[in-house]
Amino acid sequence: MTHTNHSRPYQHLIGNLLSKLGFFYANYLPRSIFYFLLSIPCLLSLSTILPGINLLITAALYLISFWRKESWIKIEHKEEMYKRITVLQAPERPPPRTLSELN
């Protein structure tokens, strides 16, 4: 399993909050149980059957992820990733053009 260590802007703020939830957020089994329990009332009403099915699919996917021993890992914030890239020099010659573009 490969891990990427590139964080998105402001991801560290939410990551700090979620890391405080500990086991309930890092492990996928509690999420799977939560989505399954949330889908039960949705399946009882005709107007919410499709959202209930979506929640069941989500619960199944989290359960599969739990069986594969996947877990959420907090990505540390790195300042050097957000430095602005400076533009080098502008080109000195124009790009080559065909005769049909010139006419």
mmCIF file of N, CA and C in Angstrom:
data_model
loop_
_atom_site.group_PDB
_atom_site.id
_atom_site.type_symbol
_atom_site.label_atom_id
_atom_site.label_comp_id
_atom_site.label_asym_id
_atom_site.label_seq_id
_atom_site.Cartn_x
_atom_site.Cartn_y
_atom_site.Cartn_z
ATOM 1 N N MET A 1 0.856 -1.176 0.000
ATOM 2 C CA MET A 1 0.000 0.000 0.000
ATOM 3 C C MET A 1 0.900 1.236 0.000
ATOM 4 N N THR A 2 0.629 2.145 -0.902
ATOM 5 C CA THR A 2 1.432 3.357 -1.002
ATOM 6 C C THR A 2 0.710 4.510 -0.324
ATOM 7 N N HIS A 3 1.478 5.361 0.272
ATOM 8 C CA HIS A 3 0.919 6.536 0.942
ATOM 9 C C HIS A 3 1.460 7.774 0.255
ATOM 10 N N THR A 4 0.607 8.721 0.000
ATOM 11 C CA THR A 4 1.063 10.003 -0.507
ATOM 12 C C THR A 4 1.180 10.953 0.672
ATOM 13 N N ASN A 5 2.153 11.788 0.635
ATOM 14 C CA ASN A 5 2.332 12.725 1.732
ATOM 15 C C ASN A 5 2.158 14.161 1.278
ATOM 16 N N HIS A 6 1.360 14.380 0.253
ATOM 17 C CA HIS A 6 1.067 15.722 -0.214
ATOM 18 C C HIS A 6 -0.260 16.155 0.389
ATOM 19 N N SER A 7 -0.238 17.275 1.066
ATOM 20 C CA SER A 7 -1.474 17.763 1.675
ATOM 21 C C SER A 7 -2.041 18.901 0.844
ATOM 22 N N ARG A 8 -3.340 19.041 0.926
ATOM 23 C CA ARG A 8 -4.014 20.140 0.254
ATOM 24 C C ARG A 8 -3.995 21.361 1.179
ATOM 25 N N PRO A 9 -4.214 22.545 0.624
ATOM 26 C CA PRO A 9 -4.256 23.734 1.487
ATOM 27 C C PRO A 9 -5.341 23.602 2.548
ATOM 28 N N TYR A 10 -5.023 23.961 3.753
ATOM 29 C CA TYR A 10 -5.923 23.962 4.918
ATOM 30 C C TYR A 10 -6.351 22.557 5.344
ATOM 31 N N GLN A 11 -5.752 21.511 4.783
ATOM 32 C CA GLN A 11 -6.089 20.157 5.200
ATOM 33 C C GLN A 11 -5.597 19.896 6.620
ATOM 34 N N HIS A 12 -4.528 20.556 7.030
ATOM 35 C CA HIS A 12 -3.989 20.321 8.364
ATOM 36 C C HIS A 12 -4.946 20.792 9.454
ATOM 37 N N LEU A 13 -5.782 21.798 9.160
ATOM 38 C CA LEU A 13 -6.739 22.269 10.165
ATOM 39 C C LEU A 13 -7.792 21.204 10.459
ATOM 40 N N ILE A 14 -8.332 20.598 9.419
ATOM 41 C CA ILE A 14 -9.327 19.543 9.608
ATOM 42 C C ILE A 14 -8.660 18.279 10.137
ATOM 43 N N GLY A 15 -7.422 18.028 9.695
ATOM 44 C CA GLY A 15 -6.686 16.857 10.171
ATOM 45 C C GLY A 15 -6.458 16.886 11.662
ATOM 46 N N ASN A 16 -6.172 18.064 12.214
ATOM 47 C CA ASN A 16 -5.991 18.179 13.664
ATOM 48 C C ASN A 16 -7.284 17.857 14.407
ATOM 49 N N LEU A 17 -8.396 18.337 13.888
ATOM 50 C CA LEU A 17 -9.683 18.061 14.516
ATOM 51 C C LEU A 17 -10.017 16.574 14.455
ATOM 52 N N LEU A 18 -9.826 15.962 13.302
ATOM 53 C CA LEU A 18 -10.172 14.555 13.140
ATOM 54 C C LEU A 18 -9.225 13.630 13.890
ATOM 55 N N SER A 19 -7.974 14.038 14.068
ATOM 56 C CA SER A 19 -7.043 13.188 14.805
ATOM 57 C C SER A 19 -7.409 13.112 16.284
ATOM 58 N N LYS A 20 -8.149 14.076 16.782
ATOM 59 C CA LYS A 20 -8.582 14.038 18.175
ATOM 60 C C LYS A 20 -9.694 13.009 18.408
ATOM 61 N N LEU A 21 -10.385 12.602 17.335
ATOM 62 C CA LEU A 21 -11.419 11.573 17.470
ATOM 63 C C LEU A 21 -10.820 10.180 17.620
ATOM 64 N N GLY A 22 -9.556 10.035 17.293
ATOM 65 C CA GLY A 22 -8.829 8.796 17.527
ATOM 66 C C GLY A 22 -9.374 7.613 16.769
ATOM 67 N N PHE A 23 -9.692 6.547 17.490
ATOM 68 C CA PHE A 23 -10.115 5.266 16.906
ATOM 69 C C PHE A 23 -11.367 5.414 16.063
ATOM 70 N N PHE A 24 -12.270 6.285 16.480
ATOM 71 C CA PHE A 24 -13.549 6.388 15.783
ATOM 72 C C PHE A 24 -13.417 6.994 14.398
ATOM 73 N N TYR A 25 -12.324 7.680 14.131
ATOM 74 C CA TYR A 25 -12.162 8.247 12.798
ATOM 75 C C TYR A 25 -11.059 7.555 12.006
ATOM 76 N N ALA A 26 -10.005 7.112 12.665
ATOM 77 C CA ALA A 26 -8.893 6.492 11.947
ATOM 78 C C ALA A 26 -9.244 5.098 11.445
ATOM 79 N N ASN A 27 -10.071 4.375 12.175
ATOM 80 C CA ASN A 27 -10.448 3.024 11.800
ATOM 81 C C ASN A 27 -11.755 3.079 11.012
ATOM 82 N N TYR A 28 -11.876 2.236 9.990
ATOM 83 C CA TYR A 28 -13.047 2.290 9.124
ATOM 84 C C TYR A 28 -14.224 1.458 9.622
ATOM 85 N N LEU A 29 -14.043 0.602 10.611
ATOM 86 C CA LEU A 29 -15.157 -0.203 11.109
ATOM 87 C C LEU A 29 -16.233 0.654 11.792
ATOM 88 N N PRO A 30 -15.886 1.594 12.674
ATOM 89 C CA PRO A 30 -16.944 2.440 13.253
ATOM 90 C C PRO A 30 -17.697 3.249 12.209
ATOM 91 N N ARG A 31 -17.009 3.699 11.164
ATOM 92 C CA ARG A 31 -17.685 4.439 10.098
ATOM 93 C C ARG A 31 -18.664 3.537 9.364
ATOM 94 N N SER A 32 -18.247 2.300 9.107
ATOM 95 C CA SER A 32 -19.113 1.362 8.410
ATOM 96 C C SER A 32 -20.372 1.087 9.220
ATOM 97 N N ILE A 33 -20.229 0.865 10.509
ATOM 98 C CA ILE A 33 -21.387 0.613 11.373
ATOM 99 C C ILE A 33 -22.285 1.839 11.431
ATOM 100 N N PHE A 34 -21.683 3.025 11.521
ATOM 101 C CA PHE A 34 -22.461 4.254 11.574
ATOM 102 C C PHE A 34 -23.296 4.441 10.312
ATOM 103 N N TYR A 35 -22.690 4.245 9.137
ATOM 104 C CA TYR A 35 -23.439 4.409 7.892
ATOM 105 C C TYR A 35 -24.510 3.343 7.731
ATOM 106 N N PHE A 36 -24.241 2.122 8.203
ATOM 107 C CA PHE A 36 -25.253 1.082 8.126
ATOM 108 C C PHE A 36 -26.453 1.428 9.004
ATOM 109 N N LEU A 37 -26.183 1.876 10.234
ATOM 110 C CA LEU A 37 -27.284 2.253 11.132
ATOM 111 C C LEU A 37 -28.039 3.467 10.609
ATOM 112 N N LEU A 38 -27.346 4.366 9.954
ATOM 113 C CA LEU A 38 -27.986 5.545 9.388
ATOM 114 C C LEU A 38 -28.861 5.192 8.185
ATOM 115 N N SER A 39 -28.522 4.113 7.490
ATOM 116 C CA SER A 39 -29.293 3.741 6.309
ATOM 117 C C SER A 39 -30.601 3.039 6.652
ATOM 118 N N ILE A 40 -30.715 2.451 7.826
ATOM 119 C CA ILE A 40 -31.925 1.698 8.179
ATOM 120 C C ILE A 40 -33.176 2.585 8.161
ATOM 121 N N PRO A 41 -33.193 3.756 8.823
ATOM 122 C CA PRO A 41 -34.401 4.591 8.736
ATOM 123 C C PRO A 41 -34.680 5.100 7.320
ATOM 124 N N CYS A 42 -33.624 5.279 6.531
ATOM 125 C CA CYS A 42 -33.821 5.765 5.165
ATOM 126 C C CYS A 42 -34.521 4.723 4.295
ATOM 127 N N LEU A 43 -34.309 3.455 4.586
ATOM 128 C CA LEU A 43 -34.918 2.407 3.770
ATOM 129 C C LEU A 43 -36.387 2.174 4.122
ATOM 130 N N LEU A 44 -36.880 2.778 5.188
ATOM 131 C CA LEU A 44 -38.261 2.581 5.610
ATOM 132 C C LEU A 44 -39.235 3.523 4.920
ATOM 133 N N SER A 45 -38.727 4.568 4.308
ATOM 134 C CA SER A 45 -39.588 5.534 3.639
ATOM 135 C C SER A 45 -39.347 5.472 2.138
ATOM 136 N N LEU A 46 -40.414 5.561 1.372
ATOM 137 C CA LEU A 46 -40.304 5.453 -0.077
ATOM 138 C C LEU A 46 -39.490 6.599 -0.683
ATOM 139 N N SER A 47 -39.602 7.771 -0.116
ATOM 140 C CA SER A 47 -38.908 8.925 -0.691
ATOM 141 C C SER A 47 -37.410 8.935 -0.383
ATOM 142 N N THR A 48 -36.964 8.109 0.556
ATOM 143 C CA THR A 48 -35.536 8.101 0.907
ATOM 144 C C THR A 48 -34.876 6.748 0.653
ATOM 145 N N ILE A 49 -35.456 5.946 -0.237
ATOM 146 C CA ILE A 49 -34.852 4.645 -0.515
ATOM 147 C C ILE A 49 -33.509 4.796 -1.239
ATOM 148 N N LEU A 50 -33.437 5.671 -2.237
ATOM 149 C CA LEU A 50 -32.170 5.846 -2.967
ATOM 150 C C LEU A 50 -31.042 6.376 -2.072
ATOM 151 N N PRO A 51 -31.280 7.385 -1.235
ATOM 152 C CA PRO A 51 -30.209 7.762 -0.316
ATOM 153 C C PRO A 51 -29.839 6.636 0.652
ATOM 154 N N GLY A 52 -30.826 5.840 1.051
ATOM 155 C CA GLY A 52 -30.531 4.706 1.936
ATOM 156 C C GLY A 52 -29.662 3.670 1.255
ATOM 157 N N ILE A 53 -29.920 3.437 -0.041
ATOM 158 C CA ILE A 53 -29.078 2.499 -0.796
ATOM 159 C C ILE A 53 -27.664 3.046 -0.925
ATOM 160 N N ASN A 54 -27.539 4.350 -1.137
ATOM 161 C CA ASN A 54 -26.205 4.967 -1.198
ATOM 162 C C ASN A 54 -25.464 4.815 0.123
ATOM 163 N N LEU A 55 -26.171 4.969 1.224
ATOM 164 C CA LEU A 55 -25.531 4.781 2.526
ATOM 165 C C LEU A 55 -25.125 3.328 2.742
ATOM 166 N N LEU A 56 -25.929 2.375 2.262
ATOM 167 C CA LEU A 56 -25.555 0.962 2.361
ATOM 168 C C LEU A 56 -24.308 0.659 1.535
ATOM 169 N N ILE A 57 -24.223 1.235 0.354
ATOM 170 C CA ILE A 57 -23.029 1.044 -0.484
ATOM 171 C C ILE A 57 -21.809 1.645 0.211
ATOM 172 N N THR A 58 -21.979 2.823 0.804
ATOM 173 C CA THR A 58 -20.882 3.454 1.535
ATOM 174 C C THR A 58 -20.442 2.587 2.706
ATOM 175 N N ALA A 59 -21.400 2.031 3.434
ATOM 176 C CA ALA A 59 -21.069 1.154 4.559
ATOM 177 C C ALA A 59 -20.323 -0.081 4.072
ATOM 178 N N ALA A 60 -20.745 -0.641 2.936
ATOM 179 C CA ALA A 60 -20.060 -1.816 2.397
ATOM 180 C C ALA A 60 -18.628 -1.482 1.973
ATOM 181 N N LEU A 61 -18.440 -0.323 1.364
ATOM 182 C CA LEU A 61 -17.092 0.068 0.948
ATOM 183 C C LEU A 61 -16.178 0.289 2.145
ATOM 184 N N TYR A 62 -16.687 0.907 3.205
ATOM 185 C CA TYR A 62 -15.879 1.081 4.407
ATOM 186 C C TYR A 62 -15.582 -0.261 5.070
ATOM 187 N N LEU A 63 -16.512 -1.207 5.008
ATOM 188 C CA LEU A 63 -16.274 -2.530 5.575
ATOM 189 C C LEU A 63 -15.197 -3.270 4.779
ATOM 190 N N ILE A 64 -15.231 -3.148 3.456
ATOM 191 C CA ILE A 64 -14.182 -3.751 2.626
ATOM 192 C C ILE A 64 -12.832 -3.122 2.945
ATOM 193 N N SER A 65 -12.807 -1.809 3.141
ATOM 194 C CA SER A 65 -11.562 -1.133 3.493
ATOM 195 C C SER A 65 -11.053 -1.594 4.851
ATOM 196 N N PHE A 66 -11.958 -1.860 5.779
ATOM 197 C CA PHE A 66 -11.551 -2.359 7.092
ATOM 198 C C PHE A 66 -10.942 -3.755 6.962
ATOM 199 N N TRP A 67 -11.553 -4.618 6.141
ATOM 200 C CA TRP A 67 -11.007 -5.963 5.956
ATOM 201 C C TRP A 67 -9.638 -5.939 5.301
ATOM 202 N N ARG A 68 -9.389 -4.948 4.466
ATOM 203 C CA ARG A 68 -8.080 -4.823 3.814
ATOM 204 C C ARG A 68 -7.064 -4.094 4.685
ATOM 205 N N LYS A 69 -7.413 -3.816 5.917
ATOM 206 C CA LYS A 69 -6.532 -3.188 6.915
ATOM 207 C C LYS A 69 -6.125 -1.769 6.524
ATOM 208 N N GLU A 70 -7.028 -1.052 5.863
ATOM 209 C CA GLU A 70 -6.756 0.343 5.544
ATOM 210 C C GLU A 70 -7.160 1.208 6.727
ATOM 211 N N SER A 71 -6.504 2.337 6.866
ATOM 212 C CA SER A 71 -6.860 3.281 7.925
ATOM 213 C C SER A 71 -6.467 4.682 7.482
ATOM 214 N N TRP A 72 -7.033 5.662 8.162
ATOM 215 C CA TRP A 72 -6.752 7.056 7.855
ATOM 216 C C TRP A 72 -5.503 7.478 8.604
ATOM 217 N N ILE A 73 -4.581 8.130 7.909
ATOM 218 C CA ILE A 73 -3.337 8.615 8.517
ATOM 219 C C ILE A 73 -3.277 10.117 8.317
ATOM 220 N N LYS A 74 -3.000 10.825 9.389
ATOM 221 C CA LYS A 74 -2.925 12.282 9.308
ATOM 222 C C LYS A 74 -1.684 12.703 8.536
ATOM 223 N N ILE A 75 -1.862 13.634 7.603
ATOM 224 C CA ILE A 75 -0.753 14.174 6.826
ATOM 225 C C ILE A 75 -0.284 15.447 7.498
ATOM 226 N N GLU A 76 0.998 15.524 7.751
ATOM 227 C CA GLU A 76 1.557 16.702 8.402
ATOM 228 C C GLU A 76 1.663 17.848 7.403
ATOM 229 N N HIS A 77 1.466 19.053 7.884
ATOM 230 C CA HIS A 77 1.508 20.252 7.048
ATOM 231 C C HIS A 77 2.959 20.611 6.757
ATOM 232 N N LYS A 78 3.271 20.863 5.490
ATOM 233 C CA LYS A 78 4.616 21.250 5.087
ATOM 234 C C LYS A 78 4.539 22.589 4.371
ATOM 235 N N GLU A 79 5.258 23.556 4.874
ATOM 236 C CA GLU A 79 5.209 24.906 4.313
ATOM 237 C C GLU A 79 5.861 24.986 2.941
ATOM 238 N N GLU A 80 6.933 24.226 2.723
ATOM 239 C CA GLU A 80 7.670 24.383 1.464
ATOM 240 C C GLU A 80 6.853 23.948 0.258
ATOM 241 N N MET A 81 5.775 23.196 0.471
ATOM 242 C CA MET A 81 4.965 22.763 -0.658
ATOM 243 C C MET A 81 4.127 23.905 -1.217
ATOM 244 N N TYR A 82 3.910 24.957 -0.429
ATOM 245 C CA TYR A 82 3.018 26.021 -0.855
ATOM 246 C C TYR A 82 3.761 27.271 -1.300
ATOM 247 N N LYS A 83 5.055 27.173 -1.499
ATOM 248 C CA LYS A 83 5.800 28.326 -1.979
ATOM 249 C C LYS A 83 5.404 28.612 -3.422
ATOM 250 N N ARG A 84 5.338 29.871 -3.745
ATOM 251 C CA ARG A 84 4.934 30.269 -5.089
ATOM 252 C C ARG A 84 6.070 29.981 -6.060
ATOM 253 N N ILE A 85 5.713 29.440 -7.193
ATOM 254 C CA ILE A 85 6.699 29.152 -8.234
ATOM 255 C C ILE A 85 6.920 30.422 -9.040
ATOM 256 N N THR A 86 8.180 30.799 -9.189
ATOM 257 C CA THR A 86 8.481 32.006 -9.959
ATOM 258 C C THR A 86 8.649 31.633 -11.425
ATOM 259 N N VAL A 87 8.204 32.531 -12.286
ATOM 260 C CA VAL A 87 8.316 32.322 -13.722
ATOM 261 C C VAL A 87 9.742 32.638 -14.123
ATOM 262 N N LEU A 88 10.310 31.787 -14.945
ATOM 263 C CA LEU A 88 11.673 32.031 -15.398
ATOM 264 C C LEU A 88 11.656 33.170 -16.411
ATOM 265 N N GLN A 89 12.382 33.075 -17.468
ATOM 266 C CA GLN A 89 12.417 34.141 -18.468
ATOM 267 C C GLN A 89 11.355 33.922 -19.521
ATOM 268 N N ALA A 90 10.869 35.020 -20.053
ATOM 269 C CA ALA A 90 9.931 34.935 -21.167
ATOM 270 C C ALA A 90 10.695 34.515 -22.416
ATOM 271 N N PRO A 91 10.053 33.816 -23.348
ATOM 272 C CA PRO A 91 10.761 33.395 -24.559
ATOM 273 C C PRO A 91 11.207 34.600 -25.383
ATOM 274 N N GLU A 92 12.364 34.469 -26.011
ATOM 275 C CA GLU A 92 12.911 35.560 -26.816
ATOM 276 C C GLU A 92 12.429 35.497 -28.261
ATOM 277 N N ARG A 93 12.152 34.297 -28.771
ATOM 278 C CA ARG A 93 11.698 34.143 -30.153
ATOM 279 C C ARG A 93 10.254 33.661 -30.146
ATOM 280 N N PRO A 94 9.484 34.073 -31.132
ATOM 281 C CA PRO A 94 8.112 33.569 -31.214
ATOM 282 C C PRO A 94 8.110 32.098 -31.626
ATOM 283 N N PRO A 95 7.041 31.374 -31.337
ATOM 284 C CA PRO A 95 6.994 29.963 -31.726
ATOM 285 C C PRO A 95 6.891 29.837 -33.241
ATOM 286 N N PRO A 96 7.363 28.733 -33.781
ATOM 287 C CA PRO A 96 7.269 28.553 -35.246
ATOM 288 C C PRO A 96 5.819 28.422 -35.679
ATOM 289 N N ARG A 97 5.500 28.993 -36.816
ATOM 290 C CA ARG A 97 4.136 28.956 -37.337
ATOM 291 C C ARG A 97 4.150 28.407 -38.764
ATOM 292 N N THR A 98 3.044 27.797 -39.136
ATOM 293 C CA THR A 98 2.922 27.303 -40.508
ATOM 294 C C THR A 98 2.417 28.423 -41.393
ATOM 295 N N LEU A 99 2.479 28.221 -42.709
ATOM 296 C CA LEU A 99 2.029 29.259 -43.631
ATOM 297 C C LEU A 99 0.532 29.518 -43.503
ATOM 298 N N SER A 100 -0.256 28.504 -43.196
ATOM 299 C CA SER A 100 -1.702 28.701 -43.067
ATOM 300 C C SER A 100 -2.040 29.557 -41.840
ATOM 301 N N GLU A 101 -1.226 29.527 -40.816
ATOM 302 C CA GLU A 101 -1.473 30.362 -39.636
ATOM 303 C C GLU A 101 -1.094 31.814 -39.904
ATOM 304 N N LEU A 102 -0.135 32.055 -40.781
ATOM 305 C CA LEU A 102 0.307 33.416 -41.069
ATOM 306 C C LEU A 102 -0.656 34.171 -41.961
ATOM 307 N N ASN A 103 -1.399 33.493 -42.820
ATOM 308 C CA ASN A 103 -2.328 34.166 -43.750
ATOM 309 C C ASN A 103 -3.646 34.432 -43.150
#
